Structure formats: structure tokens, C-alpha cells
PDB file of C-alpha atoms in Angstrom:
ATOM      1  CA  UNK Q 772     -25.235 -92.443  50.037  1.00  0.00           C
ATOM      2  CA  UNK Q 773     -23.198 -94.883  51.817  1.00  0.00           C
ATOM      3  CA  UNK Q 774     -19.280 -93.412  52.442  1.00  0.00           C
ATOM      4  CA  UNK Q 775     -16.796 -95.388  51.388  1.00  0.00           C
ATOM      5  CA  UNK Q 776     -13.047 -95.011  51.244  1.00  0.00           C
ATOM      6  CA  UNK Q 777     -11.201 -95.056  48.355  1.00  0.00           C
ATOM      7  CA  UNK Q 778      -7.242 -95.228  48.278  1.00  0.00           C
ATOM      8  CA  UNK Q 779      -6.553 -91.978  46.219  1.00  0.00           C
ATOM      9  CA  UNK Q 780      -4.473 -92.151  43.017  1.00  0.00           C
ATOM     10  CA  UNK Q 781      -0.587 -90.728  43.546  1.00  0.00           C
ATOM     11  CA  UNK Q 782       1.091 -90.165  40.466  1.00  0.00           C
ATOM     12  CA  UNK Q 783       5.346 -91.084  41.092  1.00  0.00           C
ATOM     13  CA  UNK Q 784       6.599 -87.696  40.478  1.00  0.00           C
ATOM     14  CA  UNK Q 785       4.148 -85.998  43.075  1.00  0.00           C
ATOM     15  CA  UNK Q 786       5.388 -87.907  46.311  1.00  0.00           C
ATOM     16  CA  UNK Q 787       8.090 -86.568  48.065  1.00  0.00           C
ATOM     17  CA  UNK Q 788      10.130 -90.382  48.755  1.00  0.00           C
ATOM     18  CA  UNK Q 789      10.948 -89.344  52.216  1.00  0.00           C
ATOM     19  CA  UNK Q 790       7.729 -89.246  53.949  1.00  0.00           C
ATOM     20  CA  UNK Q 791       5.283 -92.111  54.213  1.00  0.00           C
ATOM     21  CA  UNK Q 792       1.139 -91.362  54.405  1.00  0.00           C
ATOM     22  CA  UNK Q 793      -0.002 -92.558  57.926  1.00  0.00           C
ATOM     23  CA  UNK Q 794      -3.443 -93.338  55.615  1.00  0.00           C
ATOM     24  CA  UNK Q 795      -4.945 -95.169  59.037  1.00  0.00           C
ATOM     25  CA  UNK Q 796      -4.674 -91.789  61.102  1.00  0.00           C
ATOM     26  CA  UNK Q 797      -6.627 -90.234  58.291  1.00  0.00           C
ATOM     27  CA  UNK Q 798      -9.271 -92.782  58.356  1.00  0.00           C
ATOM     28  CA  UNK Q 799      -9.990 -92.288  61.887  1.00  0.00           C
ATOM     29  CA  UNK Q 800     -10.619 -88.801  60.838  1.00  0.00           C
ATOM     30  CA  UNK Q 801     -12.691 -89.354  57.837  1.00  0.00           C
ATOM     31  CA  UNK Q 802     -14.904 -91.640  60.279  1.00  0.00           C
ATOM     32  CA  UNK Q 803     -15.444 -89.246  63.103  1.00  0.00           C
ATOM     33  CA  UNK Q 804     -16.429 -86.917  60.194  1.00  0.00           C
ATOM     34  CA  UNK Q 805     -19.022 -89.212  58.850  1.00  0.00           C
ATOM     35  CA  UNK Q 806     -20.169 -89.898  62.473  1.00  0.00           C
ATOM     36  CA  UNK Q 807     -20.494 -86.272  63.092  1.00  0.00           C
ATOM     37  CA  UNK Q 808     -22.708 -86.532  60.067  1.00  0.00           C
ATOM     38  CA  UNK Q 809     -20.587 -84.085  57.945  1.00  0.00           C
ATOM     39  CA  UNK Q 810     -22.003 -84.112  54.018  1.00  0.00           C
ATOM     40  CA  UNK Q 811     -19.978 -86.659  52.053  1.00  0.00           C
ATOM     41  CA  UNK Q 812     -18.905 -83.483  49.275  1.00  0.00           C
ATOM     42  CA  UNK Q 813     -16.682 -82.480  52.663  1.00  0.00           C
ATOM     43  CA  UNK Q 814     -15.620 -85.560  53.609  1.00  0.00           C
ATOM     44  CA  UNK Q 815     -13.934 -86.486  50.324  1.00  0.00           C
ATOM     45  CA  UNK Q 816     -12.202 -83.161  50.176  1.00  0.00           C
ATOM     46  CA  UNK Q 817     -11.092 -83.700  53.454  1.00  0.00           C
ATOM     47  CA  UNK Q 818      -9.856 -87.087  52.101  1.00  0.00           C
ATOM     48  CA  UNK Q 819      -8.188 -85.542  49.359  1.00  0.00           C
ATOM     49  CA  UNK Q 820      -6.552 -82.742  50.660  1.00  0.00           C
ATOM     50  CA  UNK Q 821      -4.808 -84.556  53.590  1.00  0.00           C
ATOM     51  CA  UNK Q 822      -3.754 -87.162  51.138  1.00  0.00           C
ATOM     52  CA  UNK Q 823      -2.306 -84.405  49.680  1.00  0.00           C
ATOM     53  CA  UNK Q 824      -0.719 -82.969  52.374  1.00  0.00           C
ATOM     54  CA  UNK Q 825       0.693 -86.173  53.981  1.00  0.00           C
ATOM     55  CA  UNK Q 826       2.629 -86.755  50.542  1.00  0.00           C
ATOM     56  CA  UNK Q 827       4.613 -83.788  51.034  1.00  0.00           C
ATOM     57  CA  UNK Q 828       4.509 -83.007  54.491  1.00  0.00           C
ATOM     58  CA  UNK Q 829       4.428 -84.777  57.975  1.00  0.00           C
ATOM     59  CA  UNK Q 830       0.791 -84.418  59.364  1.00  0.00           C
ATOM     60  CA  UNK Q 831       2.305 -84.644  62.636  1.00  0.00           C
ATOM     61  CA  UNK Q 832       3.905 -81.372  62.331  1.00  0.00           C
ATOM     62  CA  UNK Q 833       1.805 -78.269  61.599  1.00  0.00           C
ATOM     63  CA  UNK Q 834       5.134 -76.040  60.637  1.00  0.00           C
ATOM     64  CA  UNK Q 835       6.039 -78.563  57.913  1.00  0.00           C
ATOM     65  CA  UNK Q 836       2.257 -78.627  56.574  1.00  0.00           C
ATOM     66  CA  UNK Q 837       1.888 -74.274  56.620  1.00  0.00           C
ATOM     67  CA  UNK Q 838       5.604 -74.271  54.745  1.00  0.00           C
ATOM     68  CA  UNK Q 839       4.027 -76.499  51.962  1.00  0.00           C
ATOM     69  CA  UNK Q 840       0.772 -74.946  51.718  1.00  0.00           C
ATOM     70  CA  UNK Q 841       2.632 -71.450  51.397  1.00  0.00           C
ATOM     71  CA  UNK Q 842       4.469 -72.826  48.922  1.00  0.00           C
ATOM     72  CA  UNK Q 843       2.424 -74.772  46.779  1.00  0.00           C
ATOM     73  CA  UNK Q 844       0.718 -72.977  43.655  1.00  0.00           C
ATOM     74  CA  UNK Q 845      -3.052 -72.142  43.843  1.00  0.00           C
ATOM     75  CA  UNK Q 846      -5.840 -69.518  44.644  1.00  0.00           C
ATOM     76  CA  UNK Q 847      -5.755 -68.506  48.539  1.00  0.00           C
ATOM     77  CA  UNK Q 848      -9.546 -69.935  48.396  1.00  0.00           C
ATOM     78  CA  UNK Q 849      -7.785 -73.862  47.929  1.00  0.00           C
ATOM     79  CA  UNK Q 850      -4.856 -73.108  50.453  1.00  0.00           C
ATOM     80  CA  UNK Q 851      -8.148 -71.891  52.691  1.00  0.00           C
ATOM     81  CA  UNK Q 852      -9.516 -75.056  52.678  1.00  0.00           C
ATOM     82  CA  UNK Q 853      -6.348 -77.431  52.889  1.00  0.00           C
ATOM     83  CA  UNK Q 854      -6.112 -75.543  55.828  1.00  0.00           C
ATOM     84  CA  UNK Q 855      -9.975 -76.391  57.003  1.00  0.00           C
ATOM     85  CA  UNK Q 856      -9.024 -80.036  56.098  1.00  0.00           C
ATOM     86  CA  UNK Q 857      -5.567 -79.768  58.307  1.00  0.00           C
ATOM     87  CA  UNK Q 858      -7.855 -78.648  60.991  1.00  0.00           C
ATOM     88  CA  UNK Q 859      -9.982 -81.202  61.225  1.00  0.00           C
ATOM     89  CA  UNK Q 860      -6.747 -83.905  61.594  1.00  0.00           C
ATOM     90  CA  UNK Q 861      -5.669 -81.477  64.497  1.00  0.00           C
ATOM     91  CA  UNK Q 862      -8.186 -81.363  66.472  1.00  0.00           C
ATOM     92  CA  UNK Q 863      -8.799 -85.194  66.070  1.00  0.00           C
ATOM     93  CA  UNK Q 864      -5.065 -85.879  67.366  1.00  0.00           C
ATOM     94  CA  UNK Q 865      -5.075 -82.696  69.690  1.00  0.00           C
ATOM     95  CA  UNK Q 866      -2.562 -81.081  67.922  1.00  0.00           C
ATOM     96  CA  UNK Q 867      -1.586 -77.645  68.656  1.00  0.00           C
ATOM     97  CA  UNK Q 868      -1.160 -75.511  65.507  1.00  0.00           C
ATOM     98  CA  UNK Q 869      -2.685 -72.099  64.608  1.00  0.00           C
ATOM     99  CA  UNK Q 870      -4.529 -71.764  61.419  1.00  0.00           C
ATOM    100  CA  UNK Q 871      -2.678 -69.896  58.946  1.00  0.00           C
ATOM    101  CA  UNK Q 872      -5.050 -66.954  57.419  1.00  0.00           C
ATOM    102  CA  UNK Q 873      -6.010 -67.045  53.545  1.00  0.00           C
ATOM    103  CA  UNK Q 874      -8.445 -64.509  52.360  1.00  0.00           C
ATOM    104  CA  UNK Q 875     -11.767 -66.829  50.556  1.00  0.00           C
ATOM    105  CA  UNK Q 876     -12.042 -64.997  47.055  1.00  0.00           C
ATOM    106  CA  UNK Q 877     -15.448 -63.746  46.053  1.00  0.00           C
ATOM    107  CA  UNK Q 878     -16.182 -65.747  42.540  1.00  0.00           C
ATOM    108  CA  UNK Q 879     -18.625 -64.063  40.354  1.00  0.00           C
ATOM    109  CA  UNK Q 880     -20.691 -67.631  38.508  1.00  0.00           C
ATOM    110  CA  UNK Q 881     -21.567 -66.651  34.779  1.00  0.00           C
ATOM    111  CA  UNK Q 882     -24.955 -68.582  34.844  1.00  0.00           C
ATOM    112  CA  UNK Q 883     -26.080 -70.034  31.194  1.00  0.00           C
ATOM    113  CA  UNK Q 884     -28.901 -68.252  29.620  1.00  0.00           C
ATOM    114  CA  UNK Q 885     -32.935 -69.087  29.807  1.00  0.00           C
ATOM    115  CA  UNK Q 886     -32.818 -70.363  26.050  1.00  0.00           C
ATOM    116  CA  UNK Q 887     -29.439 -72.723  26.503  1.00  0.00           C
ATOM    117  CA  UNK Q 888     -30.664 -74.069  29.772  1.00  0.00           C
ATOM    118  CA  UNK Q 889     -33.774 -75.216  27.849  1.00  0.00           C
ATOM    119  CA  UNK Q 890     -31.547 -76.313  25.098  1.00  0.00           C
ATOM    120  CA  UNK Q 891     -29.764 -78.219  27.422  1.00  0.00           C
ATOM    121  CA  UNK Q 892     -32.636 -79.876  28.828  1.00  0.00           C
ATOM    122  CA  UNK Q 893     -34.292 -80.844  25.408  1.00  0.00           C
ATOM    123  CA  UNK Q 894     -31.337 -82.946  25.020  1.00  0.00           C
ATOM    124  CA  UNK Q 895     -30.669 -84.435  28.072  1.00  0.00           C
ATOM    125  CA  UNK Q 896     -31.962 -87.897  28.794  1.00  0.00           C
ATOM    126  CA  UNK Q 897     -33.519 -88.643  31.978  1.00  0.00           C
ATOM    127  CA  UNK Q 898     -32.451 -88.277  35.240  1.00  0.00           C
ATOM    128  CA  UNK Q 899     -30.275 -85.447  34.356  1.00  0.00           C
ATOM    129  CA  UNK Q 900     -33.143 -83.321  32.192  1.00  0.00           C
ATOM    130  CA  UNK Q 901     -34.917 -83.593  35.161  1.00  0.00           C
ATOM    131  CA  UNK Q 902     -32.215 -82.396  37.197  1.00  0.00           C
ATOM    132  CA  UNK Q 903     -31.317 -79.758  35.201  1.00  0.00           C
ATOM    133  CA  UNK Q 904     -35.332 -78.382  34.628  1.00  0.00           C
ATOM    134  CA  UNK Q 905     -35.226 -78.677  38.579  1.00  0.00           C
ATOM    135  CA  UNK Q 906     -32.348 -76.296  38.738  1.00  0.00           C
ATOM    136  CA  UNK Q 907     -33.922 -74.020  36.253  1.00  0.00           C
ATOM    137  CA  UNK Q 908     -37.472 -73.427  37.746  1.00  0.00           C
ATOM    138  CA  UNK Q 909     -36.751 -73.850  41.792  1.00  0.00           C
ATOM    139  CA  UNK Q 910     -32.909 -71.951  41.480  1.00  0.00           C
ATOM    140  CA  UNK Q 911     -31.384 -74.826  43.597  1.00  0.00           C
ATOM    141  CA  UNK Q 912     -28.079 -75.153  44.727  1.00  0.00           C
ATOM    142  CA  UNK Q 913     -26.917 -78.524  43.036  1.00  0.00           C
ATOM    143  CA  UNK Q 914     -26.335 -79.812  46.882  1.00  0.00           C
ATOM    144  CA  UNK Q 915     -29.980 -78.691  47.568  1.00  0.00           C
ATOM    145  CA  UNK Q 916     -30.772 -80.420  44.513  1.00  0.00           C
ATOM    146  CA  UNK Q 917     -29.518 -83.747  45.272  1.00  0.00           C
ATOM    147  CA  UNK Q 918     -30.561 -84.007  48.859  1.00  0.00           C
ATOM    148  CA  UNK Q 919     -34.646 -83.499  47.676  1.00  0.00           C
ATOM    149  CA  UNK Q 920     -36.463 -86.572  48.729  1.00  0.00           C
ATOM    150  CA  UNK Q 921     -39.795 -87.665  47.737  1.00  0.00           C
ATOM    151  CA  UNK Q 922     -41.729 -85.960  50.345  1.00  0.00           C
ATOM    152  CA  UNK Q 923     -40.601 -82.645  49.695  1.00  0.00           C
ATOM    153  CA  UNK Q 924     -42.437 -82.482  46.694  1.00  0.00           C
ATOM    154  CA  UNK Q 925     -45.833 -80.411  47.242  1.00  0.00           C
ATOM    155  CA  UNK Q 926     -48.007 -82.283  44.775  1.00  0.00           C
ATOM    156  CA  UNK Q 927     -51.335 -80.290  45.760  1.00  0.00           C
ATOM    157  CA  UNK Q 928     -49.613 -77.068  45.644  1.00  0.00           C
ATOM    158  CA  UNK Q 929     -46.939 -77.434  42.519  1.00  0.00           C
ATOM    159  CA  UNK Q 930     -43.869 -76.428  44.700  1.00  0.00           C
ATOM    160  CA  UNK Q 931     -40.434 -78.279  46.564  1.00  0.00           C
ATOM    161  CA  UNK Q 932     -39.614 -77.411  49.577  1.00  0.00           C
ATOM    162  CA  UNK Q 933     -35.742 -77.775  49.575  1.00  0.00           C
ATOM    163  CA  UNK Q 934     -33.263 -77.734  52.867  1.00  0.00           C
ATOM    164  CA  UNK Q 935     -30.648 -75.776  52.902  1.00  0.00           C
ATOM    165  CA  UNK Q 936     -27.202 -76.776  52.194  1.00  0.00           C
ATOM    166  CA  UNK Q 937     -26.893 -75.632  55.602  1.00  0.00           C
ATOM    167  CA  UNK Q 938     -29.473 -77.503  57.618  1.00  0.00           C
ATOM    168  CA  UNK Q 939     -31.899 -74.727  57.579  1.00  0.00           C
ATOM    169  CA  UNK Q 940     -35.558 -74.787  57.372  1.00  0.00           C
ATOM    170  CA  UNK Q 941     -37.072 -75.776  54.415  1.00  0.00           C
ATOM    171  CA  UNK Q 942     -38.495 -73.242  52.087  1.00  0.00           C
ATOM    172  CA  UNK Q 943     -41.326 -72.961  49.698  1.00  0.00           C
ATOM    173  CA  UNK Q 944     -40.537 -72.685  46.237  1.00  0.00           C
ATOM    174  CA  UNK Q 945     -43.298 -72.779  42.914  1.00  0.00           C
ATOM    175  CA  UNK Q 946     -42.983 -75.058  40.056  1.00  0.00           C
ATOM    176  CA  UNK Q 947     -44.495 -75.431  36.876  1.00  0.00           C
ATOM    177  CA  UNK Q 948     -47.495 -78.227  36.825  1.00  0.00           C
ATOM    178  CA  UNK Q 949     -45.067 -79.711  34.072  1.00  0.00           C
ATOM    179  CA  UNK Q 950     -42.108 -80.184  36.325  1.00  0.00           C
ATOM    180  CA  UNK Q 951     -44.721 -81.247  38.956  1.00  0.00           C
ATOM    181  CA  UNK Q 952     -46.069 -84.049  36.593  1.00  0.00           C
ATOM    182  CA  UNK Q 953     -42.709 -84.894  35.525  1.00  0.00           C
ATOM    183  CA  UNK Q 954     -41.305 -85.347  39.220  1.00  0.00           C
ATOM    184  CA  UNK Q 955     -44.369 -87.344  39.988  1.00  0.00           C
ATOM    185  CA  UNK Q 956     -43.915 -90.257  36.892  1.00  0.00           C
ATOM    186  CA  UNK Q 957     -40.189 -89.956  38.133  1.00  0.00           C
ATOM    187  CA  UNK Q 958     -41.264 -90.833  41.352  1.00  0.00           C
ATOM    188  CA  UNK Q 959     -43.980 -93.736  40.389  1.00  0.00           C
ATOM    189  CA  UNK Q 960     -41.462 -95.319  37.922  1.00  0.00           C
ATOM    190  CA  UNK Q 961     -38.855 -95.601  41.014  1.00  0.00           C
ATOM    191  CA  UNK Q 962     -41.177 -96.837  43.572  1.00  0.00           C
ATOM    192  CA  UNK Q 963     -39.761 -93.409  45.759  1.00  0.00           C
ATOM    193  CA  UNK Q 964     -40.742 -93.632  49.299  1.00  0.00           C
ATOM    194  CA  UNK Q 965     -41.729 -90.327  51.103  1.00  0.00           C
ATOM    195  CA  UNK Q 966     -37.999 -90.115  52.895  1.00  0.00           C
ATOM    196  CA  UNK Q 967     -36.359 -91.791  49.722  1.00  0.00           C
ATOM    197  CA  UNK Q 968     -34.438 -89.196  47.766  1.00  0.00           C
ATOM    198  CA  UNK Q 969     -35.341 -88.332  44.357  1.00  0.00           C
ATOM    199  CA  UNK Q 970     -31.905 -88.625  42.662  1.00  0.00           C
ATOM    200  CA  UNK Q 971     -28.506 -91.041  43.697  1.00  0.00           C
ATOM    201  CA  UNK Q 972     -25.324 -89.750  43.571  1.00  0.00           C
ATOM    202  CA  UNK Q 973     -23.641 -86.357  44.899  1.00  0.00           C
ATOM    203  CA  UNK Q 974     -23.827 -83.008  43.461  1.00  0.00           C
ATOM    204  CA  UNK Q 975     -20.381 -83.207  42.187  1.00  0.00           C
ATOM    205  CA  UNK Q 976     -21.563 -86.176  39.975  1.00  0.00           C
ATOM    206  CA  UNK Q 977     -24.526 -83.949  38.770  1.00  0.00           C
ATOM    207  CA  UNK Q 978     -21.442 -81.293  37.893  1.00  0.00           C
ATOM    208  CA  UNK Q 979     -19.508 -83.455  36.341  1.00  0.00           C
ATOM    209  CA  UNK Q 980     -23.259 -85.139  34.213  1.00  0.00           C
ATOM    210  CA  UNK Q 981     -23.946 -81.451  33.156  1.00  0.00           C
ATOM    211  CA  UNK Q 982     -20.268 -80.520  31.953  1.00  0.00           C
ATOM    212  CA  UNK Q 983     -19.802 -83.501  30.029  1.00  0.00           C
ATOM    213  CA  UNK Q 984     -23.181 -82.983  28.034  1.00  0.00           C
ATOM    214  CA  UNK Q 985     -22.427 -79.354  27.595  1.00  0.00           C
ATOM    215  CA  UNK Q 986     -19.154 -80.157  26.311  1.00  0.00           C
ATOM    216  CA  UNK Q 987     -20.348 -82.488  23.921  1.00  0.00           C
ATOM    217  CA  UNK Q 988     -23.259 -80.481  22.837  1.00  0.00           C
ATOM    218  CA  UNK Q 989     -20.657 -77.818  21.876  1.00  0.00           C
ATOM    219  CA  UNK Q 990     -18.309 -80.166  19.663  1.00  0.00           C
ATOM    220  CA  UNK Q 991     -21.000 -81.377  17.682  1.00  0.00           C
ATOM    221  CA  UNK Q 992     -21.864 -77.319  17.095  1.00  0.00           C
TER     222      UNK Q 992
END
């Protein structure tokens, strides 16, 4: 997926009228990110979150942007990464700050049920029932998920071999010869080459694809 920048949204009442967003300076940043081949989930919250912090801070002073983050409502785990974001803009301008320390909160993820995930998947249309049977047989991360390509599909042995979200090495995991006939048609009707990858989009659109189904799914019950 090709990264693109996109001016972010600023509602009137949020922007503090005396400071101006240097939004070139951030740019540069966002660039050497995608350069350094950072994912493109990291580089848009790093897009985000200085766009934040330029509307009610000066970038170019690291007191000003700790005051605000202190300040500002939210979980330590958010202030965390504003300040992984801030970071990133210092060391690009060599700017001497030091990190301010928030504590990253352990989240326990109430997963749906066996019986609701196939639910789910019964009436989901394709791509996203494939997606979501995916998730359901091989455990993937949704980042793991969206970054399986063609070739990492182990036809003769019914298993994916995912990478991690971290870059690791890829590990063996057993499917179903349903899913694996399922992936394979998927891959046939799109003409997938081995390095193509199955799905487009991010992970945070197949979060967003699940949610709203669910949602409406549990209106019309």
C-alpha cells in the first residue's frame, strides 16, 4: 500500500489560535519514516499525533509539548505513544529533549466466542468472511493478517505461514482444507501473484470492516 499524506481534519475549537502547524517539518518526518520502511499503521499515528501536538504546542520546544501531554486527558498508554511520535520529530531535527515516562497498561482483549465468530462469518460477504475465517482458524494478529501474500499459502500442506508483526520468521500454522480451498478460488479469481498480497487495505480498515458488521448484526437482533 502506497503512503500517502492526507491533511488531517482540525475541528475550530481544538486549535489553540496562537501557534501555527509547521505541517512541512512533519512531512519530512513522515518520509524518512516510510523510507526507513516503518509499517504504514505507525506512520499515520505518527501523522496524527504530531498534528495533534503541533496544534497545541510548539514542536520546536520539548517543555511546551511534555506540559500538554501531562495535561491533556487520556490513558498513560496514548500519552506513551504521543511521546514515541514526539520522538521520532526529535531525533529527525536533533532536538534535545528527554522522554517523559508513562507506564503502557496491560489490556486484557475479551475475544468473541467460537459460535459468534462463525455467526459472523456466515454473514459476511467476501473479502471480509474470508478475513475473518482466517483469523479464526490460524489466530492471526489482524496486521499478520493483512500482510499474507499469495505465496505464503501452503497449498500441499493446508497451512499459512504468517510473518510476524515484528519481522520475524515465518511460522507454520494448520488450516482447514475448507479455508485452504477457499483461499485458493480467492486467489484464482484475483489473478494473485506469489509476492502479491492476499487482501488491500490496512488492518485498521479490517477493524473498522468487522465493527461495523458486528454492529449492525446486533441492531437488527
Amino acid at each position: 500500500m502506497d503512503f500517502r499524506y492526507k491533511r488531517p481534519v482540525i475541528t475550530p475549537c481544538q486549535i489553540d489560535k496562537n501557534l501555527v502547524p509547521d505541517e512541512s517539518k512533519q512531512i519530512n518526518v513522515l518520509i524518512q519514516m516510510k523510507n526507513d520502511n516503518k509499517s504504514d499503521d505507525t506512520i499515520r499515528f505518527t501523522r496524527k499525533a504530531l498534528s495533534l501536538l503541533s496544534r497545541h504546542a510548539s514542536l520546536a520546544e520539548p517543555e511546551s509539548v511534555k506540559a500538554f501531554i501531562a495535561q491533556m486527558e487520556g490513558t498513560d498508554s496514548y500519552k506513551r505513544n504521543l511521546c514515541i511520535a514526539y520522538n521520532k520529530y526529535c531525533k529527525f531535527y536533533q532536538i534535545d529533549w528527554k522522554m517523559p515516562f508513562y507506564q503502557q497498561e496491560a489490556k486484557v482483549i475479551k475475544l468473541p466466542t467460537k459460535e459468534k465468530l462463525i455467526m459472523l462469518i456466515s454473514s459476511a460477504q467476501r473479502p471480509l468472511s474470508l478475513k475473518l475465517q482466517i483469523s479464526m482458524e490460524a489466530g492471526l494478529r489482524p496486521v499478520e493478517l493483512m500482510r499474507l501474500k499469495a505465496k505464503d499459502i501452503d497449498t500441499d500442506h493446508n497451512a499459512v505461514m504468517p510473518t510476524t508483526a515484528k519481522g520475524g520468521n515465518p511460522r507454520v500454522i494448520k488450516i482447514s482444507n475448507n479455508l485452504k480451498t477457499s483461499i485458493e478460488q480467492w486467489i484464482r479469481d484475483n489473478k494473485a501473484n506469489p509476492n502479491d498480497r492476499l487482501f488491500h487495505g490496512t488492518a485498521a480498515n479490517y477493524g473498522s470492516s468487522y465493527r461495523e458488521m458486528r454492529n449492525r448484526l446486533a441492531t437488527k437482533n
